[in-house]
Amino acid sequence: MTTERNPENTRMKILGAAFQEIHKHGYQGMRVDNVLKNTNLKKGALYHHFAGKQALGYAVLEELIQPRIAELWIDPLNDFGNPLEGIHALFEGLDAVWSDESFILGCPLNNLAQEMSPIDEGFRERIEKFFQYWKASIAEALKTGQEKGIVDISINTDDCAIFILSSIEGALGMTKNHQDKEIYYSCGKELKRYLNTLRA
Amino acid sequence: MTTERNPENTRMKILGAAFQEIHKHGYQGMRVDNVLKNTNLKKGALYHHFAGKQALGYAVLEELIQPRIAELWIDPLNDFGNPLEGIHALFEGLDAVWSDESFILGCPLNNLAQEMSPIDEGFRERIEKFFQYWKASIAEALKTGQEKGIVDISINTDDCAIFILSSIEGALGMTKNHQDKEIYYSCGKELKRYLNTLRA
DNA sequence: CTTACAACAAACCAACTGGTCTGTTTGATA
DNA sequence: TATCAAACAGACCAGTTGGTTTGTTGTAAG
């Protein structure tokens, strides 16, 4: 018989179930009892691995959400010779890696940002730092593009990076509300138009 | 002595207090008891004027939030000869009409959209319809601009309108998380760059 | 083998939450 | 001024919620 106890495994099971709950209902809407129900575990397990609901929420953010976004949006930025084409490719590429349900539930990072920023400084700070890291990565890619002579030398890469980030999150948010990916496609087309204005 | 009872007045007092609670804590985070506490009214009053928490939430959306946004963003669209300059002026003008706290609490319409779209079809439908109305108004302004020869005839006004809307909401959302209006200013500059690409 | 702690299960709890119920007061109307 | 429905107040309630406590079991080290 294989090991019946696997602490790291049970911890991840709780984290995964909590992520799904948060993704759909938000952090405040997530119910500890529901998380447990979806894992066949009991309170003893959860409160052994996590100090409380808040600690669980922070763990979901730092151990699941942020790494996943880094993997999808930030790390690949360097793989593109042209950052402008790269950013657009990443946006369009989301269609292939995100399920239909994900488009309906929205970006888990921005969901938490909008919900928690005014009421929990711990969430807000963590999310802000990550957004800044994301923004800096985009700005860095744009600067590299400038050095290559691909990107207009006169643009403010910080301004552009924030606008790109905002527009991506805004587009995903609008798609979430409309539950219609045509919104997402339209925004992709116009994002491309904007990116083209940054060419050298 | 003036009238001690004023049903319409107490109803509005409840609506206003509920709006503030929702604006800060979200609909799920709003507590009926807190709303009452901020009005010096009791349960009897609230449940006389509203069927329940959900009905109160819908009323806040339809009677306070949507009219206010129409007033700030949609109605003025026709006042500008050039829609591209008009949209940018509206974005920049928000600085004068929104308090610092509002920038921290974010756009109340988009807040509800992000929180409630996956879990309450009543909220989602109402918000979607309003966003569509908003988008249609922008598209209409762009079309008028095309007829005037101000706006590029080759653009898809629907695509552009959705992107503009998404970018505005995205920018306000990012500002909310960062609690820093510099984000908002940066996005304003780049929104202008995008709008310029739509010129004839 | 036994010891000792990590890894859980299960019952329990106090505070909270939306909502109801009953009763009282106001004020327009006949 | 008698009437009566609207407009509330205030006590009450059942279900929920995050969290605690106590007890049990697996399992790796000595």
Short mmCIF file of C-alpha atoms (C1' of nucleotides) in Angstrom, two decimals:
data_model
loop_
_atom_site.label_atom_id
_atom_site.label_comp_id
_atom_site.label_asym_id
_atom_site.label_seq_id
_atom_site.Cartn_x
_atom_site.Cartn_y
_atom_site.Cartn_z
CA MET A 1 0.00 0.00 0.00
CA THR A 2 1.26 3.43 -0.80
CA THR A 3 1.71 6.00 1.91
CA GLU A 4 -1.62 7.08 3.29
CA ARG A 5 -0.29 10.33 4.63
CA ASN A 6 1.30 12.91 2.37
CA PRO A 7 1.43 16.31 4.04
CA GLU A 8 2.69 18.18 1.02
CA ASN A 9 0.00 16.59 -1.07
CA THR A 10 -2.85 17.42 1.27
CA ARG A 11 -1.56 20.96 1.58
CA MET A 12 -1.68 21.34 -2.17
CA LYS A 13 -5.14 19.79 -2.33
CA ILE A 14 -6.38 22.44 0.08
CA LEU A 15 -4.60 25.18 -1.84
CA GLY A 16 -6.10 24.00 -5.12
CA ALA A 17 -9.63 23.82 -3.77
CA ALA A 18 -9.23 27.22 -2.14
CA PHE A 19 -8.04 28.66 -5.45
CA GLN A 20 -11.13 27.43 -7.25
CA GLU A 21 -13.40 28.83 -4.56
CA ILE A 22 -11.64 32.20 -4.64
CA HIS A 23 -11.59 32.27 -8.42
CA LYS A 24 -15.36 31.92 -8.55
CA HIS A 25 -16.64 33.60 -5.37
CA GLY A 26 -13.80 35.91 -4.44
CA TYR A 27 -11.83 35.76 -1.21
CA GLN A 28 -14.67 37.01 0.96
CA GLY A 29 -17.10 34.71 -0.79
CA MET A 30 -14.90 31.67 -0.31
CA ARG A 31 -16.18 29.39 2.46
CA VAL A 32 -13.71 27.33 4.45
CA ASP A 33 -16.32 24.60 4.79
CA ASN A 34 -16.73 24.46 1.02
CA VAL A 35 -13.00 24.14 0.48
CA LEU A 36 -12.92 21.21 2.87
CA LYS A 37 -15.95 19.60 1.25
CA ASN A 38 -14.16 19.60 -2.10
CA THR A 39 -11.12 17.89 -0.64
CA ASN A 40 -12.72 15.32 1.69
CA LEU A 41 -10.50 16.75 4.40
CA LYS A 42 -11.53 18.19 7.75
CA LYS A 43 -10.88 21.32 9.70
CA GLY A 44 -8.02 19.68 11.55
CA ALA A 45 -6.11 19.32 8.31
CA LEU A 46 -6.67 22.87 7.12
CA TYR A 47 -5.83 24.57 10.39
CA HIS A 48 -2.76 22.40 10.74
CA HIS A 49 -1.33 23.62 7.45
CA PHE A 50 -2.64 27.19 7.54
CA ALA A 51 -2.97 29.69 10.34
CA GLY A 52 -6.42 30.78 9.15
CA LYS A 53 -8.53 31.86 6.22
CA GLN A 54 -6.36 34.90 5.55
CA ALA A 55 -3.13 32.90 5.53
CA LEU A 56 -4.78 30.46 3.16
CA GLY A 57 -5.74 33.31 0.87
CA TYR A 58 -2.21 34.72 0.88
CA ALA A 59 -0.82 31.26 0.11
CA VAL A 60 -3.17 30.82 -2.84
CA LEU A 61 -2.04 34.19 -4.15
CA GLU A 62 1.68 33.63 -3.72
CA GLU A 63 1.98 29.93 -4.44
CA LEU A 64 -0.59 29.41 -7.17
CA ILE A 65 -1.77 32.62 -8.79
CA GLN A 66 1.43 34.63 -9.08
CA PRO A 67 3.63 31.77 -10.36
CA ARG A 68 1.02 30.85 -12.93
CA ILE A 69 0.82 34.41 -14.23
CA ALA A 70 4.57 34.72 -14.32
CA GLU A 71 4.69 31.53 -16.34
CA LEU A 72 2.05 32.69 -18.81
CA TRP A 73 2.76 36.39 -19.16
CA ILE A 74 6.14 37.41 -17.80
CA ASP A 75 8.71 34.67 -18.36
CA PRO A 76 7.92 34.31 -22.08
CA LEU A 77 8.50 38.02 -22.70
CA ASN A 78 12.17 37.41 -23.41
CA ASP A 79 11.44 34.76 -25.98
CA PHE A 80 10.30 37.25 -28.56
CA GLY A 81 12.69 39.14 -30.76
CA ASN A 82 10.14 41.92 -31.13
CA PRO A 83 8.49 42.83 -27.81
CA LEU A 84 5.56 44.53 -29.52
CA GLU A 85 4.74 41.40 -31.46
CA GLY A 86 5.51 39.35 -28.37
CA ILE A 87 3.01 41.12 -26.14
CA HIS A 88 0.33 40.76 -28.75
CA ALA A 89 1.20 37.10 -29.23
CA LEU A 90 0.89 36.48 -25.50
CA PHE A 91 -2.52 38.13 -25.43
CA GLU A 92 -3.79 36.13 -28.37
CA GLY A 93 -2.14 32.98 -27.05
CA LEU A 94 -4.24 33.04 -23.92
CA ASP A 95 -7.07 31.65 -25.99
CA ALA A 96 -5.18 28.37 -26.26
CA VAL A 97 -4.19 27.96 -22.61
CA TRP A 98 -7.22 29.35 -20.79
CA SER A 99 -10.41 27.33 -20.58
CA ASP A 100 -13.75 28.89 -21.40
CA GLU A 101 -14.49 28.85 -17.68
CA SER A 102 -11.37 30.87 -16.99
CA PHE A 103 -12.57 33.62 -19.31
CA ILE A 104 -15.83 33.68 -17.37
CA LEU A 105 -14.11 33.75 -13.99
CA GLY A 106 -11.52 36.30 -15.08
CA CYS A 107 -7.90 36.92 -14.16
CA PRO A 108 -7.53 35.60 -10.60
CA LEU A 109 -4.88 38.20 -9.82
CA ASN A 110 -6.94 41.16 -10.90
CA ASN A 111 -10.03 39.69 -9.26
CA LEU A 112 -8.24 39.76 -5.92
CA ALA A 113 -6.78 43.17 -6.65
CA GLN A 114 -10.19 44.70 -7.23
CA GLU A 115 -11.86 42.94 -4.34
CA MET A 116 -9.24 43.24 -1.62
CA SER A 117 -7.20 46.37 -2.32
CA PRO A 118 -9.40 48.71 -0.28
CA ILE A 119 -9.98 46.37 2.65
CA ASP A 120 -6.85 44.26 3.20
CA GLU A 121 -3.45 45.87 3.00
CA GLY A 122 -1.71 42.49 3.02
CA PHE A 123 -3.40 41.48 -0.19
CA ARG A 124 -2.99 44.91 -1.74
CA GLU A 125 0.74 45.14 -1.08
CA ARG A 126 1.46 41.67 -2.40
CA ILE A 127 -0.57 42.27 -5.55
CA GLU A 128 0.88 45.72 -6.12
CA LYS A 129 4.42 44.40 -5.90
CA PHE A 130 3.64 41.69 -8.39
CA PHE A 131 1.98 44.12 -10.78
CA GLN A 132 5.05 46.33 -10.51
CA TYR A 133 7.25 43.37 -11.33
CA TRP A 134 5.05 42.54 -14.30
CA LYS A 135 5.07 46.15 -15.46
CA ALA A 136 8.85 46.38 -15.05
CA SER A 137 9.27 43.27 -17.17
CA ILE A 138 7.20 44.78 -19.95
CA ALA A 139 9.08 48.07 -19.70
CA GLU A 140 12.36 46.18 -19.80
CA ALA A 141 11.32 44.35 -22.95
CA LEU A 142 10.36 47.64 -24.54
CA LYS A 143 13.71 49.16 -23.62
CA THR A 144 15.51 46.22 -25.17
CA GLY A 145 13.41 46.83 -28.26
CA GLN A 146 14.51 50.44 -28.25
CA GLU A 147 18.15 49.41 -28.13
CA LYS A 148 17.53 47.09 -31.05
CA GLY A 149 15.99 49.94 -33.00
CA ILE A 150 12.63 48.15 -33.13
CA VAL A 151 10.76 50.33 -30.67
CA ASP A 152 10.32 54.08 -30.93
CA ILE A 153 13.11 55.68 -28.90
CA SER A 154 10.92 58.58 -27.82
CA ILE A 155 8.31 56.63 -25.87
CA ASN A 156 8.19 56.46 -22.09
CA THR A 157 8.46 52.73 -21.53
CA ASP A 158 6.97 52.94 -18.03
CA ASP A 159 3.86 54.74 -19.23
CA CYS A 160 3.45 52.28 -22.08
CA ALA A 161 3.96 49.26 -19.85
CA ILE A 162 1.31 50.36 -17.37
CA PHE A 163 -1.15 51.10 -20.14
CA ILE A 164 -0.55 47.72 -21.73
CA LEU A 165 -1.06 45.98 -18.42
CA SER A 166 -4.18 47.98 -17.63
CA SER A 167 -5.63 47.31 -21.04
CA ILE A 168 -5.01 43.59 -20.79
CA GLU A 169 -6.67 43.36 -17.40
CA GLY A 170 -9.44 45.67 -18.51
CA ALA A 171 -10.11 43.54 -21.57
CA LEU A 172 -10.24 40.35 -19.52
CA GLY A 173 -12.56 42.02 -17.04
CA MET A 174 -14.94 43.15 -19.74
CA THR A 175 -14.88 39.67 -21.28
CA LYS A 176 -15.69 38.20 -17.88
CA ASN A 177 -18.76 40.38 -17.49
CA HIS A 178 -20.04 39.83 -21.01
CA GLN A 179 -19.18 36.14 -20.98
CA ASP A 180 -18.34 36.53 -24.63
CA LYS A 181 -14.89 36.05 -26.11
CA GLU A 182 -15.67 38.37 -29.00
CA ILE A 183 -14.96 41.17 -26.56
CA TYR A 184 -11.55 39.65 -25.99
CA TYR A 185 -10.87 39.36 -29.71
CA SER A 186 -11.89 42.97 -30.35
CA CYS A 187 -9.57 44.19 -27.64
CA GLY A 188 -6.77 42.09 -29.10
CA LYS A 189 -7.16 43.81 -32.44
CA GLU A 190 -7.07 47.29 -30.94
CA LEU A 191 -4.24 46.42 -28.58
CA LYS A 192 -2.30 45.54 -31.70
CA ARG A 193 -3.14 48.91 -33.20
CA TYR A 194 -1.79 50.62 -30.08
CA LEU A 195 1.36 48.51 -30.06
CA ASN A 196 2.02 49.44 -33.66
CA THR A 197 2.20 53.09 -32.66
CA LEU A 198 5.21 52.19 -30.52
CA ARG A 199 7.24 50.94 -33.47
CA ALA A 200 10.43 52.74 -34.36
CA MET B 1 -42.75 71.13 13.16
CA THR B 2 -41.69 69.70 9.83
CA THR B 3 -42.79 66.25 8.83
CA GLU B 4 -41.02 63.60 10.85
CA ARG B 5 -41.67 60.88 8.34
CA ASN B 6 -40.41 61.10 4.80
CA PRO B 7 -40.49 57.69 3.10
CA GLU B 8 -38.69 58.78 -0.03
CA ASN B 9 -36.02 60.40 2.08
CA THR B 10 -35.41 57.37 4.30
CA ARG B 11 -35.33 55.15 1.24
CA MET B 12 -32.60 57.31 -0.24
CA LYS B 13 -30.71 57.37 3.04
CA ILE B 14 -30.64 53.57 3.01
CA LEU B 15 -29.63 53.52 -0.66
CA GLY B 16 -26.81 55.97 -0.02
CA ALA B 17 -25.45 54.09 2.96
CA ALA B 18 -25.68 50.83 1.03
CA PHE B 19 -23.78 52.38 -1.86
CA GLN B 20 -20.92 53.39 0.40
CA GLU B 21 -20.76 49.94 1.96
CA ILE B 22 -20.78 48.26 -1.45
CA HIS B 23 -18.25 50.67 -2.85
CA LYS B 24 -15.76 49.78 -0.15
CA HIS B 25 -16.52 46.16 0.76
CA GLY B 26 -18.28 44.88 -2.35
CA TYR B 27 -21.80 43.52 -2.44
CA GLN B 28 -20.97 40.34 -0.58
CA GLY B 29 -18.93 42.26 1.95
CA MET B 30 -21.71 44.75 2.62
CA ARG B 31 -23.46 44.11 5.93
CA VAL B 32 -27.10 45.02 6.31
CA ASP B 33 -26.51 45.83 9.97
CA ASN B 34 -23.75 48.24 9.01
CA VAL B 35 -25.95 50.02 6.51
CA LEU B 36 -28.58 50.49 9.20
CA LYS B 37 -26.01 51.66 11.72
CA ASN B 38 -24.93 54.43 9.34
CA THR B 39 -28.48 55.64 8.91
CA ASN B 40 -29.83 55.38 12.47
CA LEU B 41 -32.66 53.35 10.99
CA LYS B 42 -33.80 49.86 11.95
CA LYS B 43 -34.53 46.62 10.18
CA GLY B 44 -38.19 47.47 9.93
CA ALA B 45 -37.39 50.45 7.73
CA LEU B 46 -35.06 48.60 5.40
CA TYR B 47 -37.25 45.58 4.86
CA HIS B 48 -40.24 47.82 4.35
CA HIS B 49 -38.57 49.59 1.44
CA PHE B 50 -36.58 46.67 0.02
CA ALA B 51 -37.44 43.01 -0.40
CA GLY B 52 -33.99 41.94 0.79
CA LYS B 53 -30.27 42.44 0.47
CA GLN B 54 -30.26 41.48 -3.19
CA ALA B 55 -33.06 43.91 -4.07
CA LEU B 56 -31.17 46.60 -2.20
CA GLY B 57 -28.06 45.82 -4.22
CA TYR B 58 -29.93 45.99 -7.50
CA ALA B 59 -31.47 49.30 -6.47
CA VAL B 60 -28.05 50.77 -5.64
CA LEU B 61 -26.82 49.68 -9.05
CA GLU B 62 -29.77 50.98 -11.04
CA GLU B 63 -30.69 54.08 -9.09
CA LEU B 64 -27.31 55.38 -7.97
CA ILE B 65 -24.39 53.85 -9.84
CA GLN B 66 -25.65 53.70 -13.40
CA PRO B 67 -27.19 57.19 -13.49
CA ARG B 68 -24.01 58.66 -12.03
CA ILE B 69 -21.85 57.00 -14.66
CA ALA B 70 -24.19 58.06 -17.43
CA GLU B 71 -23.93 61.59 -16.13
CA LEU B 72 -20.13 61.55 -15.97
CA TRP B 73 -19.18 59.46 -18.99
CA ILE B 74 -22.01 58.97 -21.45
CA ASP B 75 -24.23 62.05 -21.59
CA PRO B 76 -21.30 64.46 -22.14
CA LEU B 77 -20.07 62.50 -25.16
CA ASN B 78 -22.22 64.57 -27.50
CA ASP B 79 -20.88 67.84 -26.18
CA PHE B 80 -17.57 67.44 -27.95
CA GLY B 81 -17.05 68.31 -31.56
CA ASN B 82 -14.21 65.83 -31.78
CA PRO B 83 -15.06 62.51 -30.08
CA LEU B 84 -11.39 61.51 -29.81
CA GLU B 85 -10.57 64.65 -27.90
CA GLY B 86 -13.82 64.32 -26.00
CA ILE B 87 -13.10 60.84 -24.70
CA HIS B 88 -9.67 61.91 -23.56
CA ALA B 89 -11.11 65.02 -21.94
CA LEU B 90 -13.62 62.92 -20.01
CA PHE B 91 -10.87 60.64 -18.77
CA GLU B 92 -8.70 63.53 -17.65
CA GLY B 93 -11.70 65.36 -16.25
CA LEU B 94 -12.41 62.59 -13.78
CA ASP B 95 -9.59 63.99 -11.70
CA ALA B 96 -11.72 67.03 -10.92
CA VAL B 97 -14.97 65.26 -10.04
CA TRP B 98 -13.73 62.14 -8.28
CA SER B 99 -12.43 62.35 -4.73
CA ASP B 100 -9.16 60.73 -3.77
CA GLU B 101 -11.18 58.11 -1.94
CA SER B 102 -13.06 57.27 -5.12
CA PHE B 103 -9.79 56.51 -6.90
CA ILE B 104 -8.94 54.15 -4.06
CA LEU B 105 -12.33 52.47 -4.08
CA GLY B 106 -12.49 52.26 -7.86
CA CYS B 107 -15.29 52.42 -10.37
CA PRO B 108 -18.37 51.13 -8.53
CA LEU B 109 -19.82 49.71 -11.73
CA ASN B 110 -16.75 47.70 -12.65
CA ASN B 111 -16.29 46.65 -9.04
CA LEU B 112 -19.71 45.01 -9.10
CA ALA B 113 -19.08 43.62 -12.56
CA GLN B 114 -15.92 41.83 -11.46
CA GLU B 115 -17.33 40.60 -8.18
CA MET B 116 -20.81 39.49 -9.19
CA SER B 117 -20.69 38.46 -12.85
CA PRO B 118 -19.83 34.80 -12.17
CA ILE B 119 -22.19 34.33 -9.23
CA ASP B 120 -25.32 36.43 -9.78
CA GLU B 121 -26.92 36.55 -13.20
CA GLY B 122 -29.19 39.41 -12.15
CA PHE B 123 -26.23 41.66 -11.48
CA ARG B 124 -24.35 40.45 -14.54
CA GLU B 125 -27.19 41.07 -16.96
CA ARG B 126 -27.91 44.54 -15.66
CA ILE B 127 -24.25 45.51 -15.80
CA GLU B 128 -23.71 43.98 -19.21
CA LYS B 129 -26.63 45.88 -20.67
CA PHE B 130 -25.31 49.12 -19.25
CA PHE B 131 -21.80 48.47 -20.54
CA GLN B 132 -23.30 47.77 -23.96
CA TYR B 133 -25.17 51.05 -23.81
CA TRP B 134 -21.96 52.82 -22.84
CA LYS B 135 -20.03 51.13 -25.59
CA ALA B 136 -22.76 51.90 -28.16
CA SER B 137 -22.60 55.56 -27.15
CA ILE B 138 -18.86 55.66 -27.73
CA ALA B 139 -19.22 53.84 -31.04
CA GLU B 140 -21.93 56.26 -32.06
CA ALA B 141 -19.71 59.23 -31.26
CA LEU B 142 -16.93 57.68 -33.32
CA LYS B 143 -19.29 57.13 -36.24
CA THR B 144 -20.39 60.73 -36.09
CA GLY B 145 -16.72 61.63 -36.15
CA GLN B 146 -16.28 59.50 -39.24
CA GLU B 147 -19.11 61.30 -40.97
CA LYS B 148 -17.49 64.59 -40.10
CA GLY B 149 -14.23 63.40 -41.58
CA ILE B 150 -12.48 63.65 -38.21
CA VAL B 151 -12.20 59.94 -37.49
CA ASP B 152 -10.52 57.39 -39.75
CA ILE B 153 -13.22 55.86 -41.93
CA SER B 154 -11.53 52.46 -41.96
CA ILE B 155 -11.74 51.69 -38.25
CA ASN B 156 -14.29 49.34 -36.71
CA THR B 157 -16.05 51.62 -34.28
CA ASP B 158 -17.35 48.72 -32.18
CA ASP B 159 -13.89 47.27 -31.69
CA CYS B 160 -12.50 50.66 -30.81
CA ALA B 161 -15.32 51.48 -28.41
CA ILE B 162 -14.89 48.24 -26.46
CA PHE B 163 -11.14 48.73 -26.25
CA ILE B 164 -11.56 52.29 -25.03
CA LEU B 165 -14.04 51.16 -22.38
CA SER B 166 -11.84 48.27 -21.30
CA SER B 167 -8.79 50.48 -21.10
CA ILE B 168 -10.59 53.09 -19.00
CA GLU B 169 -11.83 50.48 -16.54
CA GLY B 170 -8.50 48.73 -16.57
CA ALA B 171 -6.68 51.96 -15.80
CA LEU B 172 -9.02 52.78 -12.93
CA GLY B 173 -8.60 49.27 -11.58
CA MET B 174 -4.83 49.48 -11.66
CA THR B 175 -4.98 52.90 -9.98
CA LYS B 176 -7.20 51.42 -7.28
CA ASN B 177 -4.73 48.69 -6.50
CA HIS B 178 -1.68 50.94 -6.52
CA GLN B 179 -3.48 53.73 -4.67
CA ASP B 180 -1.42 56.11 -6.78
CA LYS B 181 -2.88 58.50 -9.31
CA GLU B 182 0.34 58.54 -11.31
CA ILE B 183 -0.89 55.25 -12.76
CA TYR B 184 -4.03 57.03 -13.88
CA TYR B 185 -2.04 59.86 -15.45
CA SER B 186 0.23 57.47 -17.34
CA CYS B 187 -2.74 55.63 -18.74
CA GLY B 188 -4.29 58.91 -19.76
CA LYS B 189 -1.23 59.79 -21.80
CA GLU B 190 -1.17 56.46 -23.59
CA LEU B 191 -4.91 56.42 -24.11
CA LYS B 192 -4.39 59.67 -25.94
CA ARG B 193 -1.73 58.06 -28.09
CA TYR B 194 -4.16 55.30 -29.02
CA LEU B 195 -6.96 57.75 -29.75
CA ASN B 196 -4.67 59.68 -32.08
CA THR B 197 -4.27 56.58 -34.23
CA LEU B 198 -8.01 56.79 -34.92
CA ARG B 199 -7.77 60.22 -36.51
CA ALA B 200 -8.70 60.59 -40.16
"C1'" DC C 1 10.11 -1.96 19.67
"C1'" DT C 2 8.98 2.31 21.59
"C1'" DT C 3 8.86 6.91 21.61
"C1'" DA C 4 7.44 11.28 20.13
"C1'" DC C 5 5.79 14.44 17.17
"C1'" DA C 6 3.56 15.52 12.85
"C1'" DA C 7 -0.79 14.88 10.51
"C1'" DC C 8 -4.90 14.59 10.66
"C1'" DA C 9 -10.52 13.64 12.34
"C1'" DA C 10 -14.54 15.05 14.75
"C1'" DA C 11 -17.16 17.35 17.89
"C1'" DC C 12 -17.90 21.75 19.60
"C1'" DC C 13 -18.55 26.93 20.03
"C1'" DA C 14 -19.35 31.89 20.08
"C1'" DA C 15 -20.14 35.50 17.04
"C1'" DC C 16 -22.31 36.93 13.16
"C1'" DT C 17 -25.93 37.44 9.47
"C1'" DG C 18 -29.99 38.06 6.80
"C1'" DG C 19 -34.46 37.91 7.70
"C1'" DT C 20 -39.06 37.70 10.36
"C1'" DC C 21 -42.61 38.99 13.56
"C1'" DT C 22 -45.16 41.79 16.40
"C1'" DG C 23 -46.32 46.02 17.78
"C1'" DT C 24 -46.49 51.17 17.61
"C1'" DT C 25 -46.80 55.67 15.53
"C1'" DT C 26 -47.67 58.88 11.82
"C1'" DG C 27 -50.57 61.23 8.76
"C1'" DA C 28 -53.75 61.39 4.97
"C1'" DT C 29 -58.67 60.62 4.14
"C1'" DA C 30 -63.62 60.14 4.79
"C1'" DT D 1 -62.36 62.94 14.80
"C1'" DA D 2 -62.48 58.14 13.67
"C1'" DT D 3 -60.24 55.14 10.50
"C1'" DC D 4 -56.75 52.64 8.36
"C1'" DA D 5 -52.89 51.73 5.70
"C1'" DA D 6 -48.20 53.12 5.34
"C1'" DA D 7 -43.91 53.73 7.81
"C1'" DC D 8 -41.32 52.54 10.84
"C1'" DA D 9 -38.99 50.36 15.84
"C1'" DG D 10 -37.27 46.58 18.37
"C1'" DA D 11 -37.05 42.05 19.86
"C1'" DC D 12 -36.27 37.65 18.17
"C1'" DC D 13 -34.53 33.61 15.40
"C1'" DA D 14 -32.36 29.89 12.76
"C1'" DG D 15 -28.69 29.02 9.92
"C1'" DT D 16 -24.01 30.07 8.86
"C1'" DT D 17 -19.04 31.03 9.66
"C1'" DG D 18 -14.32 30.93 11.01
"C1'" DG D 19 -12.05 28.98 14.46
"C1'" DT D 20 -10.84 25.88 18.67
"C1'" DT D 21 -10.22 21.80 21.34
"C1'" DT D 22 -9.56 17.24 22.16
"C1'" DG D 23 -8.50 12.94 20.67
"C1'" DT D 24 -6.53 9.47 17.33
"C1'" DT D 25 -3.26 7.57 14.02
"C1'" DG D 26 0.61 7.27 10.95
"C1'" DT D 27 5.56 7.17 10.76
"C1'" DA D 28 10.25 8.20 11.10
"C1'" DA D 29 14.06 8.34 14.43
"C1'" DG D 30 16.55 6.26 18.35
#
